[in-house]
Amino acid sequence: MATDVHRPVTAHAVRVEGLTRAFDGRAVIDDLRLDIAPGEFVALLGRSGCGKSTLLRILAGLDRDIQGTALVPRRRAVAFQAPRLMPWKKVWRNVLLGLPGRPERAVAERVLDEVGLGHRIGAWPKTLSGGEAQRASLARALVREPDLLLLDEPFGALDALTRIKAQRLVGEVWQRRGCAVLLVTHDVEEAVLLADRVLVMDGGRIAHEQRIDLDRPRGITDPRFAALRAGLLERLGVDTAAEAS
Amino acid sequence: MSISHAPPSSPEPDISAMSKSERPGAERPGPGPLDLQPVVPAFSRGFRVPRWVRRTTGPIVLLAMWQVLSATGVLTSDVLASPGRIAQVGWDLVSDGSLPTAMGTSLRRVASGLLLGTVIGTGLALVSGLFRIGEDLVDAPVQMLRTVPFVGLIPLFIIWFGIGEAPKTAIITLGVTFPIYLNVYAGIRGVDSQLVEAGESLGLSRWGLTRHVVLPGALPGALTGLRYALGIAWLALVFAEQVNADAGIGFLMVQARDFLRTDVIVVCLIVYAFLGLLADFVVRSLERLLLQWRPTFTGR
């Protein structure tokens, strides 16, 4: 990418400036500014309807009715809240869907092994459990070797135990791959657990930014973890003092 | 609140009057000997007639009644031939080769009409389903033509195509085109937009999206359309063959009508029903093969 002289050469995986997206005259994203460094894990928090999913869709190139600048790497991949696997294609064909050329089954096998789904490579998507389907969706994103991985509440629909495993998996994959990640979530704990930097979105822009300098792997029992979590919850308008009593 | 679980026989607990008022459990009657009832397993209720026996009893009784009525002369052969006679005539028609020949002719007509109608219906549905301009140009005229009863066009078709095979194929084609068009079109438009978006995010081109997302997603609808189309194809065949035919099952029936042969007519009706069942079986097999990704078709 850096060799392409027609594109601005930056040390960013994402560079957004003055971004505005309006629905029927109402600005959901309003003059937003956002930089993500290569390899950085950024979590985006916000109340529902604050525009965080819209921002992700813009970065994914799915929403182009925008004003302003949004620079993203060419190789990017999305995992949605629903796995969105094509039910008429077996898991490995889903993983390879849209890849250029005629990739071999082994390519899918490798990445499915990475997410621990090698044993379901030939299964129909509708026979997968929720957690398995979400891992297949993650594999489909990873096989593209993205420089930017966009995750749109990928754990939202999972049960509590599966979610913990899936979060751990995403953390491991990120550390191994070293790609930049933007995780959209409404789970503060998840954000503090995984991200280098947590952004809180409000009123169509980034209203608050919190660097998370805790060592990995992080434990939720760490008092500093609890403090960060409480601070972010307060930013989101949740009174943690009431919760503690 | 654990106090409410204390056995009622225990002495009045020594607690303040404040909590006394909120102890509903203390007033409940004690757990005396309960009247227990056994839950009887459902399968142990004696001998039951197997389901298939019960289900075949009705038709057999009906057939027997029919035979009895015919044998006693209540039902004359001018009105309806007896089952035994029908079986005999059916066998004769098969052995002298007239029924297989007629079946072959009729099958050929249905097959060609079905093929043409499926191609035209699918083609039109693709044009109007995949392109907005196609929808604007194609959908309105098709929806208008759809309301014309296709059987009513037989006279016009005879004027246009004469009395050979062409008007018969044309009437079946016309009948088949609309259910195919409607269902394929609805199938295309009913494809989950989330999947289309996912395909887009995977970098699929327009053609790739059509091939990998839209068309497979429209397939269940298309197969439903095919089943409707089959039903209509047989119906159209009956109409087409009873007008100016010189071969086929409908021709056999018209001939039989002229000679008051109710036995031959019933044999032809049975053949129609049998062919319809056969066609349905073919589509079911097709569904099982093409839709095996659906949880209801796990290939068992």
mmCIF file with all atom_site columns, N, CA and C in Angstrom, chain A residues 57 61-62 64 76 78 80 82 84-89 94 97-99 124 126-127 140 144, chain B residues 191 193-204 212-214 216-217 292-295 298:
data_model
loop_
_atom_site.group_PDB
_atom_site.id
_atom_site.type_symbol
_atom_site.label_atom_id
_atom_site.label_alt_id
_atom_site.label_comp_id
_atom_site.label_asym_id
_atom_site.label_entity_id
_atom_site.label_seq_id
_atom_site.pdbx_PDB_ins_code
_atom_site.Cartn_x
_atom_site.Cartn_y
_atom_site.Cartn_z
_atom_site.occupancy
_atom_site.B_iso_or_equiv
_atom_site.pdbx_formal_charge
_atom_site.auth_seq_id
_atom_site.auth_comp_id
_atom_site.auth_asym_id
_atom_site.auth_atom_id
_atom_site.pdbx_PDB_model_num
ATOM 1   N N  . ARG A 1 57  ? -19.887 0.490   9.352  1.00 0.00 ? 57  ARG A N  1
ATOM 2   C CA . ARG A 1 57  ? -20.336 0.191   7.986  1.00 0.00 ? 57  ARG A CA 1
ATOM 3   C C  . ARG A 1 57  ? -19.648 1.100   6.971  1.00 0.00 ? 57  ARG A C  1
ATOM 4   N N  . GLY A 1 61  ? -16.962 0.098   3.892  1.00 0.00 ? 61  GLY A N  1
ATOM 5   C CA . GLY A 1 61  ? -17.295 0.409   2.512  1.00 0.00 ? 61  GLY A CA 1
ATOM 6   C C  . GLY A 1 61  ? -18.711 0.031   2.148  1.00 0.00 ? 61  GLY A C  1
ATOM 7   N N  . LEU A 1 62  ? -19.544 -0.254  3.143  1.00 0.00 ? 62  LEU A N  1
ATOM 8   C CA . LEU A 1 62  ? -20.923 -0.658  2.861  1.00 0.00 ? 62  LEU A CA 1
ATOM 9   C C  . LEU A 1 62  ? -21.859 0.537   2.816  1.00 0.00 ? 62  LEU A C  1
ATOM 10  N N  . ARG A 1 64  ? -21.803 4.484   1.625  1.00 0.00 ? 64  ARG A N  1
ATOM 11  C CA . ARG A 1 64  ? -20.942 5.460   0.967  1.00 0.00 ? 64  ARG A CA 1
ATOM 12  C C  . ARG A 1 64  ? -21.604 6.804   0.758  1.00 0.00 ? 64  ARG A C  1
ATOM 13  N N  . ARG A 1 76  ? -9.487  -5.310  4.109  1.00 0.00 ? 76  ARG A N  1
ATOM 14  C CA . ARG A 1 76  ? -10.212 -5.190  5.364  1.00 0.00 ? 76  ARG A CA 1
ATOM 15  C C  . ARG A 1 76  ? -11.305 -6.246  5.362  1.00 0.00 ? 76  ARG A C  1
ATOM 16  N N  . VAL A 1 78  ? -14.903 -7.825  7.662  1.00 0.00 ? 78  VAL A N  1
ATOM 17  C CA . VAL A 1 78  ? -15.931 -7.545  8.663  1.00 0.00 ? 78  VAL A CA 1
ATOM 18  C C  . VAL A 1 78  ? -16.469 -8.847  9.227  1.00 0.00 ? 78  VAL A C  1
ATOM 19  N N  . PHE A 1 80  ? -19.910 -9.642  11.424 1.00 0.00 ? 80  PHE A N  1
ATOM 20  C CA . PHE A 1 80  ? -21.111 -8.957  11.901 1.00 0.00 ? 80  PHE A CA 1
ATOM 21  C C  . PHE A 1 80  ? -21.631 -9.605  13.175 1.00 0.00 ? 80  PHE A C  1
ATOM 22  N N  . ALA A 1 82  ? -24.666 -10.946 13.566 1.00 0.00 ? 82  ALA A N  1
ATOM 23  C CA . ALA A 1 82  ? -25.135 -12.248 13.092 1.00 0.00 ? 82  ALA A CA 1
ATOM 24  C C  . ALA A 1 82  ? -24.053 -12.803 12.185 1.00 0.00 ? 82  ALA A C  1
ATOM 25  N N  . ARG A 1 84  ? -24.038 -14.296 9.433  1.00 0.00 ? 84  ARG A N  1
ATOM 26  C CA . ARG A 1 84  ? -24.286 -14.021 8.016  1.00 0.00 ? 84  ARG A CA 1
ATOM 27  C C  . ARG A 1 84  ? -23.531 -14.979 7.101  1.00 0.00 ? 84  ARG A C  1
ATOM 28  N N  . LEU A 1 85  ? -23.586 -16.256 7.410  1.00 0.00 ? 85  LEU A N  1
ATOM 29  C CA . LEU A 1 85  ? -23.019 -17.261 6.510  1.00 0.00 ? 85  LEU A CA 1
ATOM 30  C C  . LEU A 1 85  ? -24.076 -17.598 5.466  1.00 0.00 ? 85  LEU A C  1
ATOM 31  N N  . MET A 1 86  ? -23.621 -17.888 4.247  1.00 0.00 ? 86  MET A N  1
ATOM 32  C CA . MET A 1 86  ? -24.574 -18.298 3.215  1.00 0.00 ? 86  MET A CA 1
ATOM 33  C C  . MET A 1 86  ? -25.035 -19.715 3.550  1.00 0.00 ? 86  MET A C  1
ATOM 34  N N  . PRO A 1 87  ? -26.303 -19.896 3.855  1.00 0.00 ? 87  PRO A N  1
ATOM 35  C CA . PRO A 1 87  ? -26.731 -21.218 4.325  1.00 0.00 ? 87  PRO A CA 1
ATOM 36  C C  . PRO A 1 87  ? -26.601 -22.302 3.258  1.00 0.00 ? 87  PRO A C  1
ATOM 37  N N  . TRP A 1 88  ? -26.508 -21.922 1.992  1.00 0.00 ? 88  TRP A N  1
ATOM 38  C CA . TRP A 1 88  ? -26.425 -22.915 0.922  1.00 0.00 ? 88  TRP A CA 1
ATOM 39  C C  . TRP A 1 88  ? -24.995 -23.283 0.568  1.00 0.00 ? 88  TRP A C  1
ATOM 40  N N  . LYS A 1 89  ? -24.042 -22.770 1.324  1.00 0.00 ? 89  LYS A N  1
ATOM 41  C CA . LYS A 1 89  ? -22.654 -23.144 1.073  1.00 0.00 ? 89  LYS A CA 1
ATOM 42  C C  . LYS A 1 89  ? -22.081 -23.770 2.330  1.00 0.00 ? 89  LYS A C  1
ATOM 43  N N  . ASN A 1 94  ? -18.002 -21.065 2.406  1.00 0.00 ? 94  ASN A N  1
ATOM 44  C CA . ASN A 1 94  ? -18.315 -19.757 2.964  1.00 0.00 ? 94  ASN A CA 1
ATOM 45  C C  . ASN A 1 94  ? -17.047 -18.987 3.268  1.00 0.00 ? 94  ASN A C  1
ATOM 46  N N  . LEU A 1 97  ? -15.425 -17.718 0.106  1.00 0.00 ? 97  LEU A N  1
ATOM 47  C CA . LEU A 1 97  ? -16.280 -16.912 -0.773 1.00 0.00 ? 97  LEU A CA 1
ATOM 48  C C  . LEU A 1 97  ? -15.701 -15.515 -0.982 1.00 0.00 ? 97  LEU A C  1
ATOM 49  N N  . GLY A 1 98  ? -15.574 -15.136 -2.256 1.00 0.00 ? 98  GLY A N  1
ATOM 50  C CA . GLY A 1 98  ? -15.132 -13.788 -2.574 1.00 0.00 ? 98  GLY A CA 1
ATOM 51  C C  . GLY A 1 98  ? -13.627 -13.629 -2.654 1.00 0.00 ? 98  GLY A C  1
ATOM 52  N N  . LEU A 1 99  ? -12.882 -14.698 -2.367 1.00 0.00 ? 99  LEU A N  1
ATOM 53  C CA . LEU A 1 99  ? -11.428 -14.605 -2.514 1.00 0.00 ? 99  LEU A CA 1
ATOM 54  C C  . LEU A 1 99  ? -11.082 -14.652 -3.997 1.00 0.00 ? 99  LEU A C  1
ATOM 55  N N  . TRP A 1 124 ? -22.963 -27.912 7.037  1.00 0.00 ? 124 TRP A N  1
ATOM 56  C CA . TRP A 1 124 ? -23.846 -26.845 6.562  1.00 0.00 ? 124 TRP A CA 1
ATOM 57  C C  . TRP A 1 124 ? -23.983 -25.812 7.671  1.00 0.00 ? 124 TRP A C  1
ATOM 58  N N  . LYS A 1 126 ? -26.306 -24.082 8.832  1.00 0.00 ? 126 LYS A N  1
ATOM 59  C CA . LYS A 1 126 ? -27.472 -24.137 9.719  1.00 0.00 ? 126 LYS A CA 1
ATOM 60  C C  . LYS A 1 126 ? -27.347 -25.219 10.781 1.00 0.00 ? 126 LYS A C  1
ATOM 61  N N  . THR A 1 127 ? -26.367 -26.098 10.633 1.00 0.00 ? 127 THR A N  1
ATOM 62  C CA . THR A 1 127 ? -26.184 -27.122 11.652 1.00 0.00 ? 127 THR A CA 1
ATOM 63  C C  . THR A 1 127 ? -25.179 -26.685 12.719 1.00 0.00 ? 127 THR A C  1
ATOM 64  N N  . ARG A 1 140 ? -13.868 -16.497 8.122  1.00 0.00 ? 140 ARG A N  1
ATOM 65  C CA . ARG A 1 140 ? -14.112 -15.905 6.807  1.00 0.00 ? 140 ARG A CA 1
ATOM 66  C C  . ARG A 1 140 ? -13.484 -14.518 6.710  1.00 0.00 ? 140 ARG A C  1
ATOM 67  N N  . ARG A 1 144 ? -8.948  -13.449 4.651  1.00 0.00 ? 144 ARG A N  1
ATOM 68  C CA . ARG A 1 144 ? -8.613  -12.341 3.759  1.00 0.00 ? 144 ARG A CA 1
ATOM 69  C C  . ARG A 1 144 ? -7.338  -11.627 4.189  1.00 0.00 ? 144 ARG A C  1
ATOM 70  N N  . VAL B 2 191 ? -34.492 -12.384 -0.923 1.00 0.00 ? 191 VAL B N  1
ATOM 71  C CA . VAL B 2 191 ? -33.194 -12.790 -0.391 1.00 0.00 ? 191 VAL B CA 1
ATOM 72  C C  . VAL B 2 191 ? -32.788 -11.838 0.732  1.00 0.00 ? 191 VAL B C  1
ATOM 73  N N  . SER B 2 193 ? -31.304 -9.298  2.897  1.00 0.00 ? 193 SER B N  1
ATOM 74  C CA . SER B 2 193 ? -30.408 -8.201  2.525  1.00 0.00 ? 193 SER B CA 1
ATOM 75  C C  . SER B 2 193 ? -29.128 -8.234  3.357  1.00 0.00 ? 193 SER B C  1
ATOM 76  N N  . GLN B 2 194 ? -29.211 -8.845  4.537  1.00 0.00 ? 194 GLN B N  1
ATOM 77  C CA . GLN B 2 194 ? -28.001 -8.964  5.361  1.00 0.00 ? 194 GLN B CA 1
ATOM 78  C C  . GLN B 2 194 ? -26.961 -9.849  4.678  1.00 0.00 ? 194 GLN B C  1
ATOM 79  N N  . LEU B 2 195 ? -27.448 -10.900 4.006  1.00 0.00 ? 195 LEU B N  1
ATOM 80  C CA . LEU B 2 195 ? -26.518 -11.786 3.302  1.00 0.00 ? 195 LEU B CA 1
ATOM 81  C C  . LEU B 2 195 ? -25.922 -11.072 2.096  1.00 0.00 ? 195 LEU B C  1
ATOM 82  N N  . VAL B 2 196 ? -26.746 -10.273 1.415  1.00 0.00 ? 196 VAL B N  1
ATOM 83  C CA . VAL B 2 196 ? -26.233 -9.524  0.270  1.00 0.00 ? 196 VAL B CA 1
ATOM 84  C C  . VAL B 2 196 ? -25.142 -8.568  0.741  1.00 0.00 ? 196 VAL B C  1
ATOM 85  N N  . GLU B 2 197 ? -25.404 -7.916  1.885  1.00 0.00 ? 197 GLU B N  1
ATOM 86  C CA . GLU B 2 197 ? -24.415 -6.989  2.432  1.00 0.00 ? 197 GLU B CA 1
ATOM 87  C C  . GLU B 2 197 ? -23.136 -7.718  2.823  1.00 0.00 ? 197 GLU B C  1
ATOM 88  N N  . ALA B 2 198 ? -23.305 -8.902  3.424  1.00 0.00 ? 198 ALA B N  1
ATOM 89  C CA . ALA B 2 198 ? -22.130 -9.692  3.787  1.00 0.00 ? 198 ALA B CA 1
ATOM 90  C C  . ALA B 2 198 ? -21.338 -10.049 2.533  1.00 0.00 ? 198 ALA B C  1
ATOM 91  N N  . GLY B 2 199 ? -22.045 -10.432 1.473  1.00 0.00 ? 199 GLY B N  1
ATOM 92  C CA . GLY B 2 199 ? -21.372 -10.739 0.217  1.00 0.00 ? 199 GLY B CA 1
ATOM 93  C C  . GLY B 2 199 ? -20.613 -9.541  -0.314 1.00 0.00 ? 199 GLY B C  1
ATOM 94  N N  . GLU B 2 200 ? -21.238 -8.372  -0.206 1.00 0.00 ? 200 GLU B N  1
ATOM 95  C CA . GLU B 2 200 ? -20.585 -7.143  -0.637 1.00 0.00 ? 200 GLU B CA 1
ATOM 96  C C  . GLU B 2 200 ? -19.306 -6.913  0.157  1.00 0.00 ? 200 GLU B C  1
ATOM 97  N N  . SER B 2 201 ? -19.398 -7.128  1.485  1.00 0.00 ? 201 SER B N  1
ATOM 98  C CA . SER B 2 201 ? -18.230 -6.881  2.332  1.00 0.00 ? 201 SER B CA 1
ATOM 99  C C  . SER B 2 201 ? -17.116 -7.875  2.040  1.00 0.00 ? 201 SER B C  1
ATOM 100 N N  . LEU B 2 202 ? -17.470 -9.021  1.422  1.00 0.00 ? 202 LEU B N  1
ATOM 101 C CA . LEU B 2 202 ? -16.446 -10.003 1.061  1.00 0.00 ? 202 LEU B CA 1
ATOM 102 C C  . LEU B 2 202 ? -15.827 -9.688  -0.297 1.00 0.00 ? 202 LEU B C  1
ATOM 103 N N  . GLY B 2 203 ? -16.287 -8.602  -0.898 1.00 0.00 ? 203 GLY B N  1
ATOM 104 C CA . GLY B 2 203 ? -15.691 -8.181  -2.156 1.00 0.00 ? 203 GLY B CA 1
ATOM 105 C C  . GLY B 2 203 ? -16.255 -8.879  -3.370 1.00 0.00 ? 203 GLY B C  1
ATOM 106 N N  . LEU B 2 204 ? -17.476 -9.431  -3.270 1.00 0.00 ? 204 LEU B N  1
ATOM 107 C CA . LEU B 2 204 ? -18.072 -10.079 -4.433 1.00 0.00 ? 204 LEU B CA 1
ATOM 108 C C  . LEU B 2 204 ? -18.503 -9.015  -5.449 1.00 0.00 ? 204 LEU B C  1
ATOM 109 N N  . HIS B 2 212 ? -23.652 -16.317 -6.161 1.00 0.00 ? 212 HIS B N  1
ATOM 110 C CA . HIS B 2 212 ? -23.404 -16.984 -4.887 1.00 0.00 ? 212 HIS B CA 1
ATOM 111 C C  . HIS B 2 212 ? -24.427 -16.650 -3.818 1.00 0.00 ? 212 HIS B C  1
ATOM 112 N N  . VAL B 2 213 ? -25.126 -15.524 -3.972 1.00 0.00 ? 213 VAL B N  1
ATOM 113 C CA . VAL B 2 213 ? -26.053 -15.116 -2.912 1.00 0.00 ? 213 VAL B CA 1
ATOM 114 C C  . VAL B 2 213 ? -27.496 -15.075 -3.407 1.00 0.00 ? 213 VAL B C  1
ATOM 115 N N  . VAL B 2 214 ? -27.738 -14.325 -4.486 1.00 0.00 ? 214 VAL B N  1
ATOM 116 C CA . VAL B 2 214 ? -29.129 -14.073 -4.881 1.00 0.00 ? 214 VAL B CA 1
ATOM 117 C C  . VAL B 2 214 ? -29.790 -15.329 -5.448 1.00 0.00 ? 214 VAL B C  1
ATOM 118 N N  . PRO B 2 216 ? -28.953 -18.689 -5.329 1.00 0.00 ? 216 PRO B N  1
ATOM 119 C CA . PRO B 2 216 ? -29.218 -19.776 -4.371 1.00 0.00 ? 216 PRO B CA 1
ATOM 120 C C  . PRO B 2 216 ? -30.307 -19.404 -3.369 1.00 0.00 ? 216 PRO B C  1
ATOM 121 N N  . GLY B 2 217 ? -30.347 -18.116 -3.006 1.00 0.00 ? 217 GLY B N  1
ATOM 122 C CA . GLY B 2 217 ? -31.372 -17.686 -2.065 1.00 0.00 ? 217 GLY B CA 1
ATOM 123 C C  . GLY B 2 217 ? -32.768 -17.739 -2.663 1.00 0.00 ? 217 GLY B C  1
ATOM 124 N N  . GLN B 2 292 ? -30.537 -29.332 0.232  1.00 0.00 ? 292 GLN B N  1
ATOM 125 C CA . GLN B 2 292 ? -30.082 -30.147 1.361  1.00 0.00 ? 292 GLN B CA 1
ATOM 126 C C  . GLN B 2 292 ? -29.434 -29.305 2.448  1.00 0.00 ? 292 GLN B C  1
ATOM 127 N N  . TRP B 2 293 ? -29.170 -28.031 2.143  1.00 0.00 ? 293 TRP B N  1
ATOM 128 C CA . TRP B 2 293 ? -28.585 -27.156 3.170  1.00 0.00 ? 293 TRP B CA 1
ATOM 129 C C  . TRP B 2 293 ? -29.614 -26.735 4.195  1.00 0.00 ? 293 TRP B C  1
ATOM 130 N N  . ARG B 2 294 ? -30.898 -26.932 3.882  1.00 0.00 ? 294 ARG B N  1
ATOM 131 C CA . ARG B 2 294 ? -31.907 -26.542 4.863  1.00 0.00 ? 294 ARG B CA 1
ATOM 132 C C  . ARG B 2 294 ? -32.017 -27.617 5.924  1.00 0.00 ? 294 ARG B C  1
ATOM 133 N N  . PRO B 2 295 ? -32.243 -27.187 7.183  1.00 0.00 ? 295 PRO B N  1
ATOM 134 C CA . PRO B 2 295 ? -32.250 -28.161 8.271  1.00 0.00 ? 295 PRO B CA 1
ATOM 135 C C  . PRO B 2 295 ? -33.276 -29.274 8.070  1.00 0.00 ? 295 PRO B C  1
ATOM 136 N N  . THR B 2 298 ? -31.752 -32.827 5.883  1.00 0.00 ? 298 THR B N  1
ATOM 137 C CA . THR B 2 298 ? -30.410 -33.196 6.311  1.00 0.00 ? 298 THR B CA 1
ATOM 138 C C  . THR B 2 298 ? -29.918 -34.431 5.576  1.00 0.00 ? 298 THR B C  1
#
